[in-house]
Amino acid sequence: MSKNYQYSGISSRMKASKIRELMKYASMPDIISMAGGNPDPVNFPFDDVKEIINKWDKTKSSIAMQYGPTPGYPPLLELLKHRMIKNRKIDMKGQSLFITTGGQQAIFLTAKIFIDESDIIIVEEPSFIGAMAAFLSNGAKLAGVRLEDDGMDLAKLEDVLKKLSGEGKNPKFLYTIPNFQNPAGVTMSQNKRKKLYDISLKYQLVILEDDPYCDLYFTGSPDKYLPIKSLGNDAPIIYLNSFSKIMCPGFRLGWAVADEEVIDKAVLAKQSLDACSSSFGQVIAYDYLKNGFIDNYLEKMRKVYKGKKNLMKQKIKEYIPDSVKSTDPEGGFFIYLYLPDGLSAEKIFKKAIEDKVAVVTGDPFHTDPNIGDKHIRLSYSNSTDEQICKGIEVIGNAIKSFI
Ligand SMILES: Cc1ncc(COP(=O)(O)O)c(C=O)c1O
């Protein structure tokens, strides 16, 4: 007998992520997957985690295994606040910080507390699929603004804001990933960061600044990649970060910094979602930061990812025709390919998968899927050097077969 489940309107808007679907290829034997954006599994800090846990006394063990306060494990909150001041140059006066279940939950909670049905959210075109899904499933309409080599096209953004304002509409917020963007690997210039801050002030436009890759820069110092939020707290900016790329995603930990009233609302929303993020993960994360394990790990991983990126760029030069342009990220996990007219990302994907190489076509990252068929995202973070060499050769051959 068929059952008559009466699903909510919201659940009908939920779509399976194309990347999650592609993960089924990633788990097939012999597949080289450049599709997901997973961190390098070979170098997870598992030994550090074992060392940390082995030193716990009874008190610490029981905190780790117990429910915790919704905003997070207090010593970790304090430590992260100091790191935000010292490393990200964020002024914490009047600001609060809370721990979330991954950066993804921080995005979802922001959507939950701001979005009403049909509200407009401005996103970079292309943007992070998990964020777009969170906005859409909370009822938003997305307005995409093209990403240029140095960040969002801000002249276009002002046009969009003026047009919307003429129609009596105010976007609820703008979502940006200023450092080593997912999916395009682009970094926003200092000049654009200042301009975007001014636009935020001028239009009272809330900015949701997502910064999970900031510590994985390849050259220079972190000061080159300071967040928009470091420019001041007059503009309404909500800053997000995550432990997924600086420790591991398995603990599902992220955090958000914003005006106290915003964090208070988000914490209320979190209470009914999961009550608290993993206490076990938080106590480990505290020791991992406090005892300096993170510094060694990041120093190593910056070199590892830089090596993988350089190798992938070299192989792109060798195997992929010049008519295909590619980004050259200054950090993070991703290279984006821009295909010339006449080529279809979908067709290249299908050809490459026959030879057991998986990539992601650009369509899920775009508000207009037709634009996305001109793009391919390559992730080097999760592949070995051999896989990068073989994978790019296969993709190059797939592209050439359509030229
Ligand atoms: C830009 C961006 N934001 C947020 C996330 C979510 O990460 P997590 O929930 O693992 O912290 C990701 C993950 O890939 C990401 O690329």
mmCIF file of N, CA and C and ligand atoms in Angstrom, residues 37 101-105 107 128 175 177 182 210 212-213 241-245 249 252-254 334, ligand 1:
data_model
loop_
_atom_site.group_PDB
_atom_site.id
_atom_site.type_symbol
_atom_site.label_atom_id
_atom_site.label_comp_id
_atom_site.label_asym_id
_atom_site.label_seq_id
_atom_site.Cartn_x
_atom_site.Cartn_y
_atom_site.Cartn_z
ATOM 1 N N GLY A 37 35.900 18.098 -2.706
ATOM 2 C CA GLY A 37 36.904 19.040 -2.183
ATOM 3 C C GLY A 37 37.423 18.556 -0.844
ATOM 4 N N THR A 101 28.435 23.161 14.143
ATOM 5 C CA THR A 101 28.736 21.810 13.669
ATOM 6 C C THR A 101 29.195 21.914 12.209
ATOM 7 N N GLY A 102 30.454 22.255 12.046
ATOM 8 C CA GLY A 102 31.016 22.549 10.722
ATOM 9 C C GLY A 102 30.639 23.957 10.287
ATOM 10 N N GLY A 103 31.403 24.477 9.327
ATOM 11 C CA GLY A 103 31.066 25.779 8.757
ATOM 12 C C GLY A 103 29.696 25.715 8.090
ATOM 13 N N GLN A 104 29.350 24.519 7.595
ATOM 14 C CA GLN A 104 28.063 24.361 6.904
ATOM 15 C C GLN A 104 26.903 24.731 7.826
ATOM 16 N N GLN A 105 27.001 24.347 9.105
ATOM 17 C CA GLN A 105 25.907 24.689 10.012
ATOM 18 C C GLN A 105 25.849 26.193 10.265
ATOM 19 N N ILE A 107 26.543 28.459 8.128
ATOM 20 C CA ILE A 107 25.870 29.017 6.941
ATOM 21 C C ILE A 107 24.364 28.789 7.061
ATOM 22 N N PHE A 128 29.888 28.522 -3.627
ATOM 23 C CA PHE A 128 29.949 27.229 -2.925
ATOM 24 C C PHE A 128 28.560 26.581 -2.905
ATOM 25 N N TYR A 175 26.850 36.724 0.197
ATOM 26 C CA TYR A 175 27.747 35.647 0.637
ATOM 27 C C TYR A 175 29.024 35.676 -0.195
ATOM 28 N N ILE A 177 33.372 34.301 -0.414
ATOM 29 C CA ILE A 177 34.521 33.525 0.079
ATOM 30 C C ILE A 177 35.757 34.263 -0.441
ATOM 31 N N ASN A 182 36.006 28.666 -3.260
ATOM 32 C CA ASN A 182 35.434 27.411 -3.730
ATOM 33 C C ASN A 182 34.195 27.768 -4.549
ATOM 34 N N ASP A 210 32.854 33.904 4.397
ATOM 35 C CA ASP A 210 33.186 32.506 4.691
ATOM 36 C C ASP A 210 34.673 32.294 4.379
ATOM 37 N N PRO A 212 37.094 29.459 5.208
ATOM 38 C CA PRO A 212 37.672 28.212 5.733
ATOM 39 C C PRO A 212 39.054 27.845 5.191
ATOM 40 N N TYR A 213 39.482 28.529 4.096
ATOM 41 C CA TYR A 213 40.769 28.154 3.483
ATOM 42 C C TYR A 213 41.895 29.127 3.836
ATOM 43 N N ASN A 241 34.379 30.480 9.944
ATOM 44 C CA ASN A 241 35.571 29.686 9.686
ATOM 45 C C ASN A 241 35.292 28.246 10.131
ATOM 46 N N SER A 242 36.275 27.366 9.945
ATOM 47 C CA SER A 242 36.015 25.940 10.159
ATOM 48 C C SER A 242 37.297 25.207 10.550
ATOM 49 N N PHE A 243 37.129 24.114 11.280
ATOM 50 C CA PHE A 243 38.272 23.243 11.590
ATOM 51 C C PHE A 243 38.525 22.202 10.503
ATOM 52 N N SER A 244 37.630 22.151 9.490
ATOM 53 C CA SER A 244 37.711 21.052 8.524
ATOM 54 C C SER A 244 39.009 21.026 7.749
ATOM 55 N N LYS A 245 39.536 22.201 7.416
ATOM 56 C CA LYS A 245 40.749 22.228 6.598
ATOM 57 C C LYS A 245 42.009 22.466 7.426
ATOM 58 N N PRO A 249 37.796 17.297 8.816
ATOM 59 C CA PRO A 249 36.348 17.531 8.768
ATOM 60 C C PRO A 249 35.552 16.552 9.636
ATOM 61 N N ARG A 252 33.538 17.741 12.574
ATOM 62 C CA ARG A 252 32.435 18.642 12.231
ATOM 63 C C ARG A 252 32.410 19.871 13.143
ATOM 64 N N LEU A 253 33.428 20.692 13.052
ATOM 65 C CA LEU A 253 33.486 21.900 13.887
ATOM 66 C C LEU A 253 33.768 23.141 13.053
ATOM 67 N N GLY A 254 33.007 24.184 13.311
ATOM 68 C CA GLY A 254 33.254 25.480 12.692
ATOM 69 C C GLY A 254 32.965 26.562 13.715
ATOM 70 N N PHE A 334 41.355 24.400 -5.075
ATOM 71 C CA PHE A 334 40.670 24.292 -6.372
ATOM 72 C C PHE A 334 41.278 25.090 -7.516
HETATM 73 C C1 LIG B 1 33.593 27.667 1.122
HETATM 74 C C2 LIG B 1 33.177 26.596 2.065
HETATM 75 N N1 LIG B 1 32.454 26.929 3.138
HETATM 76 C C3 LIG B 1 32.059 25.995 4.024
HETATM 77 C C4 LIG B 1 32.359 24.670 3.845
HETATM 78 C C5 LIG B 1 31.816 23.687 4.826
HETATM 79 O O1 LIG B 1 32.799 23.050 5.502
HETATM 80 P P1 LIG B 1 32.576 22.329 6.900
HETATM 81 O O2 LIG B 1 31.105 22.219 7.156
HETATM 82 O O3 LIG B 1 33.231 21.015 6.746
HETATM 83 O O4 LIG B 1 33.234 23.214 7.905
HETATM 84 C C6 LIG B 1 33.113 24.279 2.734
HETATM 85 C C7 LIG B 1 33.430 22.863 2.513
HETATM 86 O O5 LIG B 1 33.900 22.415 1.513
HETATM 87 C C8 LIG B 1 33.535 25.271 1.826
HETATM 88 O O6 LIG B 1 34.261 24.967 0.742
#
